[in-house]
């Protein structure tokens, strides 16, 4: 492809008055290699872009790549590990330099791979999320939100990967349900509360037996309150992570729970620690879970953290960043890995006669989306964006239909998420990315948030400033993508011409990571949504229904398909298979079965083209208006079918029913034009055929063939 071939200039819109049509590419990770998900999504975008371009619109597809903070840093760290080095050996500056070198050498190859698929991006506009212009947009946004009070620093429970040593967003820390253990631990009640305990036990037993009767006499389960052999009373709490009890600072009950009313304000002697902690009341406690008595570990559980904030309970962090037991843990456990500590704590409870047994228990264990390490909730100082005010207009946009989702079922999912949005933790303990534009004065403690790097403290004038060591979440730059690529915060011609765009096509997995946040940023900084339609494409799976992935080894390399079957075969196959709302199944072990039909179709188009050109010869083709009186029934039929097909293809494209476009174009071409009309006209194209009939046949054949080539072009651009 020649340079500048698909360039679109703002003057086409602003001066010539052409209607724009804009799609911004979901920027792939700069180190990514093409997989079938990209193959599908970029074919979809190219079909839409080519179709609108052929309609005469100023059709702009803006390409680029994402610096992908944690992903890229992990790649470079693995390379260093092969040299026996860590990032700390290099130091921050050298590590970042090394990462830049790596990115400049190998990065962006995926864009060349998109070219091999025939993607008609405006390549001159290629952007990278760490480009100076885009970095400036990031700073501007950080400072604006900070000045507005929407960015704050706070202690918070975050998802933490003890291997990557970084914070993870909720979406980066999802997990699968597993069959685990629920452990029941007995906490002795402090002296002086025996009467209250006895009364609580009586109420609890009465409640339990009523419940047991109601459930047909099923055993009541774990004893919530009881007496130890030495006469002390105990309360039973249940947990899947016994090691965290070393950091308990309270036990909580629901204030409306009749069983424990008399115990609110009492204290327990927390085993293994020598600490005494209070029993508090909080609405969060679910009376139906376990015994209705809940251990509160505010430094290691997000819900407990919030409970502690509400009730003024202290925080006690008993782990290190690497998830070993830290200095606040009792000496016997210090230095132990968290899972070893789990066993050790259970053993110690057994030895002290305080173990109440364990049950199998299905629960979700969140894992780091990069390295699969079990995520540990962790207390730390992080930067956050207050999302509620940003979410309001973005929610409204979906409710009133300003932004629509295809398939429509995603509307509900989106709205539910926007209604329940939580603050966004935007700091990451990484080196690769946009460094947080905050400086701390070492002399007076002032915090400075600035668009330009400051030389001196704004409060005391001192020069001892230290920049916050963290970088911003990768999504903090990609949520600005639809306008940062056009030069925002400057009010550029590009921005005027190409914002807002029209369609955003992406994988459903990043609806919240990316799409929702782009809509929020669009409203906050430009007053309108960045696109009108969000198309969430199918998931590409293997024949067993498993999502294609590198780790499963069941992927298909789109470039291999291009080599073996041609780019048109790849494109036609994925579009044909992509019915709205259903997944695509392809067989990685049998590319022939998956892609042969696409190749055969492209070949059929080629052969029909050769036949047509040969049969009509070199004489000029008369326009339709001159052969009207000689048109035969078959001519009128195929021309009417062409016009009907063109109309219905346009309608299907407008509804994003791309597989119907492929199917109908295929049917017209193969089933009507090639199988019927081409056969019917053969005798009329011979030298000895009657002149009028021959000319009508030539004109009709060329018109029909030219027409279907145009209709097929967005799908299979190479052969057409
Ligand atoms: Zn990790
Ligand atoms: Zn100062």
PDB file of C-alpha atoms in Angstrom, residues 181-185 187 238-248 272 295 297 325 338 341-347 349 355:
ATOM      1  CA  UNK A 181     -12.153 -24.713  52.609  1.00  0.00           C
ATOM      2  CA  UNK A 182     -14.078 -22.660  55.106  1.00  0.00           C
ATOM      3  CA  UNK A 183     -12.365 -22.768  58.502  1.00  0.00           C
ATOM      4  CA  UNK A 184     -14.166 -22.226  61.806  1.00  0.00           C
ATOM      5  CA  UNK A 185     -12.081 -20.527  64.470  1.00  0.00           C
ATOM      6  CA  UNK A 187     -12.176 -16.806  69.784  1.00  0.00           C
ATOM      7  CA  UNK A 238     -15.560 -18.512  59.772  1.00  0.00           C
ATOM      8  CA  UNK A 239     -12.964 -17.649  57.162  1.00  0.00           C
ATOM      9  CA  UNK A 240     -11.347 -18.953  53.980  1.00  0.00           C
ATOM     10  CA  UNK A 241      -8.088 -17.196  54.873  1.00  0.00           C
ATOM     11  CA  UNK A 242      -7.186 -18.122  58.483  1.00  0.00           C
ATOM     12  CA  UNK A 243      -3.775 -16.416  58.270  1.00  0.00           C
ATOM     13  CA  UNK A 244      -5.494 -13.032  58.118  1.00  0.00           C
ATOM     14  CA  UNK A 245      -6.850 -13.499  61.664  1.00  0.00           C
ATOM     15  CA  UNK A 246      -3.445 -12.317  62.850  1.00  0.00           C
ATOM     16  CA  UNK A 247      -4.561  -8.889  61.625  1.00  0.00           C
ATOM     17  CA  UNK A 248      -8.088  -8.930  63.098  1.00  0.00           C
ATOM     18  CA  UNK A 272      -2.052 -16.405  68.977  1.00  0.00           C
ATOM     19  CA  UNK A 295     -13.936 -11.413  61.984  1.00  0.00           C
ATOM     20  CA  UNK A 297      -9.495  -7.639  59.192  1.00  0.00           C
ATOM     21  CA  UNK A 325       3.856 -12.367  57.194  1.00  0.00           C
ATOM     22  CA  UNK A 338       0.903 -16.526  53.356  1.00  0.00           C
ATOM     23  CA  UNK A 341       1.065 -19.217  57.485  1.00  0.00           C
ATOM     24  CA  UNK A 342      -2.451 -20.463  56.732  1.00  0.00           C
ATOM     25  CA  UNK A 343      -1.435 -24.012  57.652  1.00  0.00           C
ATOM     26  CA  UNK A 344       0.535 -22.819  60.659  1.00  0.00           C
ATOM     27  CA  UNK A 345      -2.396 -20.810  62.010  1.00  0.00           C
ATOM     28  CA  UNK A 346      -4.783 -23.755  61.634  1.00  0.00           C
ATOM     29  CA  UNK A 347      -2.238 -25.995  63.376  1.00  0.00           C
ATOM     30  CA  UNK A 349      -5.638 -23.282  66.679  1.00  0.00           C
ATOM     31  CA  UNK A 355     -10.267 -25.152  66.095  1.00  0.00           C
TER      32      UNK A 355
END
